[in-house]
Each structure stands twice: as C-alpha cells, then as structure tokens.
Tab-separated table of C-alpha atoms in Angstrom:
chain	number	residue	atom	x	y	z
A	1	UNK	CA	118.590	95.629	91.668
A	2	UNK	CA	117.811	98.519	94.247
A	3	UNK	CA	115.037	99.493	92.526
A	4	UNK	CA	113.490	95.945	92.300
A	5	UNK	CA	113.810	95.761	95.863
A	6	UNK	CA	112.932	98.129	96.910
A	7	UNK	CA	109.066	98.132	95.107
A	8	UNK	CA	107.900	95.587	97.175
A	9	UNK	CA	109.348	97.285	100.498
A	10	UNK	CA	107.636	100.206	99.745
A	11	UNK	CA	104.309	98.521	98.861
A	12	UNK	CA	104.061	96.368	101.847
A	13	UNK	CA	102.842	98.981	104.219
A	14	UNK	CA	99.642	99.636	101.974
A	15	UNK	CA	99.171	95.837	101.502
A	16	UNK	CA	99.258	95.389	105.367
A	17	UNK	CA	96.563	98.082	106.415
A	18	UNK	CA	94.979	96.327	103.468
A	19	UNK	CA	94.984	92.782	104.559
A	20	UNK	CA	93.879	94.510	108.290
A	21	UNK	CA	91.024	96.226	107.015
A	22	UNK	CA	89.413	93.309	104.545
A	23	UNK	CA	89.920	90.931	107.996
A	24	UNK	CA	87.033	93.114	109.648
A	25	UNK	CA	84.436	92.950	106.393
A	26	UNK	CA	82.031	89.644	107.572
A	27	UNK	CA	80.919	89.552	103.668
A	28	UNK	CA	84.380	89.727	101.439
A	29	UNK	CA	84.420	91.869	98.429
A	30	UNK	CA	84.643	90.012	95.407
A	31	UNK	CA	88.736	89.790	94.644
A	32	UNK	CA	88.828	91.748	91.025
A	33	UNK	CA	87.205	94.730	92.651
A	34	UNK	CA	89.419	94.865	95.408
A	35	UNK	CA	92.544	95.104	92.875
A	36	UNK	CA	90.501	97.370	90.306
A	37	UNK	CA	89.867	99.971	93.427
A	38	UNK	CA	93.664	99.693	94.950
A	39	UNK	CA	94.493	100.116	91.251
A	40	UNK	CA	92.330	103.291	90.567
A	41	UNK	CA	93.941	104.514	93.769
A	42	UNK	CA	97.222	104.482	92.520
A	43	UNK	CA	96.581	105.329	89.183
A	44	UNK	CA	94.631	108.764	90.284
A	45	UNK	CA	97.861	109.650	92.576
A	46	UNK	CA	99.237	111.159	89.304
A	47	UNK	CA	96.864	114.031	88.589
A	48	UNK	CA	97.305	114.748	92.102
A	49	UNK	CA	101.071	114.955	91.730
A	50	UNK	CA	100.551	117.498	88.585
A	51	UNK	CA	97.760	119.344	90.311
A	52	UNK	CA	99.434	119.780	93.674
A	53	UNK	CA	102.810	121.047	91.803
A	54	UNK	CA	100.822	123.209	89.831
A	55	UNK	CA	99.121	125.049	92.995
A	56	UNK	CA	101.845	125.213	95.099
A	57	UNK	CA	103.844	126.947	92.207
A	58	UNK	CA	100.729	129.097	91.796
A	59	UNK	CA	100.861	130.058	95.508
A	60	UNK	CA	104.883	131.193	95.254
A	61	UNK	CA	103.563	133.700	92.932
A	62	UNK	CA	102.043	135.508	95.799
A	63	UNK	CA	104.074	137.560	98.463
A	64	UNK	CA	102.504	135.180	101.617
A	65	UNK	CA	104.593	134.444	104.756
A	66	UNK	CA	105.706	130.904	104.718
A	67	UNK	CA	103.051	129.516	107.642
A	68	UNK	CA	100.635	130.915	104.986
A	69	UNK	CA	101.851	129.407	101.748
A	70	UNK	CA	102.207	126.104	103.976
A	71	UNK	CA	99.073	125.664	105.485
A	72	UNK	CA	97.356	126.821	102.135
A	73	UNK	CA	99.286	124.107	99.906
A	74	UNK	CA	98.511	121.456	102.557
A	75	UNK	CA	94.823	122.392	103.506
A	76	UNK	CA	93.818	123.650	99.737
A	77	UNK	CA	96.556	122.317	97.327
A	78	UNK	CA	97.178	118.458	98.859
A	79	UNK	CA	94.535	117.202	101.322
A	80	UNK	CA	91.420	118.799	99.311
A	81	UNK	CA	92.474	117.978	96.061
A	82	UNK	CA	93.811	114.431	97.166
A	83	UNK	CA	90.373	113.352	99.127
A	84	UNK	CA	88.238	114.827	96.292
A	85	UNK	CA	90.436	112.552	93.706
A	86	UNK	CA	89.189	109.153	96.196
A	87	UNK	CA	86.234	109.931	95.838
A	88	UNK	CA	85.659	110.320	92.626
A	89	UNK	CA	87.103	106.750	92.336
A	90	UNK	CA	84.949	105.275	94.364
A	91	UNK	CA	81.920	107.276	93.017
A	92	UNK	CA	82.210	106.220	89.310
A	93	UNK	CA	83.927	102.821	89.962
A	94	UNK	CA	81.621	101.465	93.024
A	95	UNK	CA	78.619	102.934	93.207
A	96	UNK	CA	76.905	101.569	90.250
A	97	UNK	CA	78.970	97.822	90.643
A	98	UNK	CA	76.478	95.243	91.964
A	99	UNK	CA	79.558	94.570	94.413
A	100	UNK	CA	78.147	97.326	96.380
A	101	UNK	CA	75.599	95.589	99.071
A	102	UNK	CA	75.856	97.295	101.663
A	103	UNK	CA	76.306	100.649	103.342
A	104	UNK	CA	79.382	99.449	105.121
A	105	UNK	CA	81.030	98.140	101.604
A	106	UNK	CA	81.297	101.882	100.755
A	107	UNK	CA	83.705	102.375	104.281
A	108	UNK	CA	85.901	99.907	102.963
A	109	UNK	CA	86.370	100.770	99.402
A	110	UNK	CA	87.175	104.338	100.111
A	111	UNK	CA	89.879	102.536	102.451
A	112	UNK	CA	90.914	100.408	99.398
A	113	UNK	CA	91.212	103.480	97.007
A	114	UNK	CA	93.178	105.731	99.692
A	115	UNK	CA	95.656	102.476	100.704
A	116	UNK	CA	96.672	102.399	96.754
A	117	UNK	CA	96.916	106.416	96.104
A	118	UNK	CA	99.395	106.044	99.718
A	119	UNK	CA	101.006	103.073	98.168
A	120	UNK	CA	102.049	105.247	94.850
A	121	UNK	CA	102.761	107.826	97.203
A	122	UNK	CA	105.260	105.603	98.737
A	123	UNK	CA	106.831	104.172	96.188
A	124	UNK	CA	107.470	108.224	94.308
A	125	UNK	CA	109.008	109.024	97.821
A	126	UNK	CA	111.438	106.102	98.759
A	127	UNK	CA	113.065	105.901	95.316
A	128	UNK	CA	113.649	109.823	95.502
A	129	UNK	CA	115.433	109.121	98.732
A	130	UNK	CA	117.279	105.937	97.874
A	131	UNK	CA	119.254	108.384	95.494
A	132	UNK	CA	120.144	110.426	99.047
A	133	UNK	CA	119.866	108.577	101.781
A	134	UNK	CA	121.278	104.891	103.296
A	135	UNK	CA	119.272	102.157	103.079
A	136	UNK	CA	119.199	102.042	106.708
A	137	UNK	CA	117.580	105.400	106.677
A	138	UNK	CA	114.998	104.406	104.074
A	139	UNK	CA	113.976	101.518	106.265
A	140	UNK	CA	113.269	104.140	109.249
A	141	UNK	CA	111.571	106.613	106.989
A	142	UNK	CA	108.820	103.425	105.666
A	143	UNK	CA	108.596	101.823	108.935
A	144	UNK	CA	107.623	105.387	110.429
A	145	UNK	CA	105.128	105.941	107.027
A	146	UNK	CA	103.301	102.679	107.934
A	147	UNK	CA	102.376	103.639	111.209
A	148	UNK	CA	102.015	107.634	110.101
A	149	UNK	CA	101.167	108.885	106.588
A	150	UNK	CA	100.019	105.091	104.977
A	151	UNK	CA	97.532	105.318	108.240
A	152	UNK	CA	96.560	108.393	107.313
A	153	UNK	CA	95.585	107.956	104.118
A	154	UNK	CA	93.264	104.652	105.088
A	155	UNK	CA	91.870	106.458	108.208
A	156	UNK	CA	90.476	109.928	106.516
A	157	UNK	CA	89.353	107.546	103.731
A	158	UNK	CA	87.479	105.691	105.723
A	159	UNK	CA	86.340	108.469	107.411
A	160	UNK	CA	84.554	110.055	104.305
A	161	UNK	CA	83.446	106.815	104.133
A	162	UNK	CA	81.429	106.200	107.162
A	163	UNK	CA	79.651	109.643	106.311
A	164	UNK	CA	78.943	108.584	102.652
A	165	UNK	CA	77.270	105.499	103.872
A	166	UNK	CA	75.260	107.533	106.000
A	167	UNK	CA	73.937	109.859	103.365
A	168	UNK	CA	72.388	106.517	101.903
A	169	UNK	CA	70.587	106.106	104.927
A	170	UNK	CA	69.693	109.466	105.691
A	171	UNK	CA	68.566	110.771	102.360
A	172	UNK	CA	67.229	113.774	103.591
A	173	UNK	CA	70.405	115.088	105.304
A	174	UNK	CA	72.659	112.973	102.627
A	175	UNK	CA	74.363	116.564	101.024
A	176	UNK	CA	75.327	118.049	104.532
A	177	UNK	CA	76.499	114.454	105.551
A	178	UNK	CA	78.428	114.447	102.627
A	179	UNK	CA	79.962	118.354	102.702
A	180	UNK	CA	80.464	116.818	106.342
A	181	UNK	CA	82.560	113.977	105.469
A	182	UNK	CA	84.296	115.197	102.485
A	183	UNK	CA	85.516	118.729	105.690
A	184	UNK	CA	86.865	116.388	108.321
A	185	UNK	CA	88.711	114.430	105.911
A	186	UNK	CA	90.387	116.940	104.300
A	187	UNK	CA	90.999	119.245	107.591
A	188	UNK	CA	92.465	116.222	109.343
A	189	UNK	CA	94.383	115.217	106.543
A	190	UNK	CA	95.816	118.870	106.225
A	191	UNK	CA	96.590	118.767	109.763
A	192	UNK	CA	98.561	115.506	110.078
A	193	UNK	CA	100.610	117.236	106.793
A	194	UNK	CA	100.820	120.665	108.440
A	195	UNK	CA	102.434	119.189	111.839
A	196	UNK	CA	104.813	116.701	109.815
A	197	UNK	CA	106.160	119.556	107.559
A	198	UNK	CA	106.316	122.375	109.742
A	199	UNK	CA	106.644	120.569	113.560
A	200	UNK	CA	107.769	117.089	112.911
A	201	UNK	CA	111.403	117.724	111.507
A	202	UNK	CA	112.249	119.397	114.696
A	203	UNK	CA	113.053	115.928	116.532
A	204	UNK	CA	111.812	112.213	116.315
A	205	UNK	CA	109.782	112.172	119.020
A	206	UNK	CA	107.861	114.974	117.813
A	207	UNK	CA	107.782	113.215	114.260
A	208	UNK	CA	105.711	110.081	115.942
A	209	UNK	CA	103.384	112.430	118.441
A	210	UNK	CA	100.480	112.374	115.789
A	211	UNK	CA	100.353	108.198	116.176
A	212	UNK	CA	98.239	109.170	119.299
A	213	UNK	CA	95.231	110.984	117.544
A	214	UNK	CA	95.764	108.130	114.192
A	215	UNK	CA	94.413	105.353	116.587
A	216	UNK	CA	91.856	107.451	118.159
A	217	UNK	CA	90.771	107.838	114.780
A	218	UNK	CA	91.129	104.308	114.153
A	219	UNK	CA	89.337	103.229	117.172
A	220	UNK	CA	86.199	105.489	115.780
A	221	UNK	CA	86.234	104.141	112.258
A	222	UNK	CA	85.973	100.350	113.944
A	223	UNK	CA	83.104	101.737	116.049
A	224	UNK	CA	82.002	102.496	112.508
A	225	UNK	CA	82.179	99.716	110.840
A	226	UNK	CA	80.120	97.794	113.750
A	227	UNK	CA	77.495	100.544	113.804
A	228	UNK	CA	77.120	100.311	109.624
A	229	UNK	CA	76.866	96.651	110.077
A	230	UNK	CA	74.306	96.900	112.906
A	231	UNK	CA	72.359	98.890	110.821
C-alpha cells in the first residue's frame, strides 16, 4: 500500500512542470505524442542508470582525489551521458513525426522527454528512501525535487532545445549551435549535481540556493519560447 502511494506522489512533480510547460504552446501537440515522448523519457532513464554505474565504478579504479572522481562522474558519467540519451529520443522519435511544425515544437518535446527521464528518476529515488526514511521526510525530499532536480531536468532540456531549433534556422551554423546546446546543457546540469552532492548536504539553506539561477534559467527559456514563436 506504500508503494501504491507513493507512485503517484512521486510522479506529480513531472506531471506539474508538464501541465506548466504545454499551457505556454499556442498550437497543442497532438495527445499520443505527448505520452509516447514522456514515455521514451522514462523508458531511456534505464541505460542511463547502467551506464552511469558502470563509469563511476570505472572511475574508482583510478587513484583520483574525491573532488576529482566527483566532478568527473557528474560532468562526464551523469549529465553528458543523461542529455545525450534526450536527445536521441527526441531525434529518432520527433524529428521525422509530421507532429513536428514548428521550430518551437522541438523546445517543448525535449522538455517532455527530460520531465519523464526526471519522473523515473523520482520514482527509483523515493522508494529507495521510503525503506530509510519517514514519510514526513520523503515529503520534504519531493517537495524540494520539484522545485530543484525535476526543474532541472525540464530547464537544460529545454535549453538544448532552443539551440536545436535554431540550427533549423541557421543551417549554416546548425553543428556549432548544436555542440553549443548539447555544452551548456550538460555543464549546467553537472553543476546543479556537483553543488547538491558536494555543497548542498552541508545545511538546508544551502540545499535550496541553486532555486535562484533555476528561474533565471527559466525566465530565459520563456524568452525562448516567444522569440521561436516570433520567428
């Protein structure tokens, strides 16, 4: 009964950023697509999982100090392999779809994909910790994931995103734009790890300091989604 109650508390945060983010598309994406890309999101969390656990066991092998094993796992063996994994998705299971018509659709799909791989994500985490922890802490822990890590994973998304889009514009310049995209996703994505893992424990408010640069980041990918549209 824990269990089965607990799978729809750990969803929700995913299916709230997702209900956000399909308010601000003017033309809606046709339902089936939206659940085949949240789907595919969650579905390619688990060759992350085994390719993460495989390079961070690969990086023990080596004598490194532990800010070095830490920010290569999180830069190299989590955010790369994790943003490289959404796209993918999105550029096998959208590109080709006639539900792609327009350069702004491409923004929101990547947002889609990202908002299932976090909702996996979730769900993996809070029923390790239910075994551990209160229920009362597991509340905390997903109320502070919906406004942290969940976030993240729409944000950088929709980051690459907004780049991608622009490489269809800008066909000359659409490989660096791409390269482009595919860098600041990943090194703000192995950032916003980084800080959690190695800052964050130290004390709560230091845990909830990187909500500040998550809505800046918002605020841009908005400014996105009207430019794409203007366009």
């Amino acid at each position: 009964m824990t269990y089965f109650l607990l799978l729809p508390f750990a969803l929700a945060p995913s299916l709230i950023w997702l209900a956000f983010f399909l308010r601000k598309d003017s033309h809606p994406e046709p339902n089936r697509m939206i659940l085949k890309m949240f789907f595919l999101g969650m579905l390619v969390t688990l060759p992350a999982i085994f390719i993460e656990t495989f390079l961070e066991g690969f990086l023990l092998s080596f004598s490194l100090s532990k800010i070095a094993h830490l920010f290569l796992y999180f830069f190299f063996g989590v955010a790369l392999i994790e943003e490289l994994l959404k796209y993918l998705v999105v550029r096998f299971g959208v590109f080709s779809n006639p539900a792609l018509e327009e350069p702004v659709d491409i923004v929101l799909y990547m947002i889609i994909v990202g908002l299932g791989f976090a909702a996996l994500e979730n769900i993996f985490l809070l029923f390790r910790l239910i075994q551990i922890y209160p229920a009362t802490d597991i509340f905390l822990v997903n109320i502070v994931r919906f406004v942290q890590a969940i976030f993240l994973h729409a944000l950088v998304s929709g980051l690459f995103g907004y780049f991608i889009a622009f490489s269809f514009l800008k066909r000359k310049h659409s490989g660096l734009l791409l390269f482009f995209g595919f860098l600041s996703a990943t090194i703000l994505h192995g950032l916003f790890n980084f800080y959690i893992f190695y800052v964050g424990g130290e004390n709560f408010f230091l845990l909830l300091l990187p909500i500040i640069p998550l809505f800046l980041l918002a605020a841009f990918i908005s400014f996105g989604f009207r430019q794409l549209k203007n366009l």
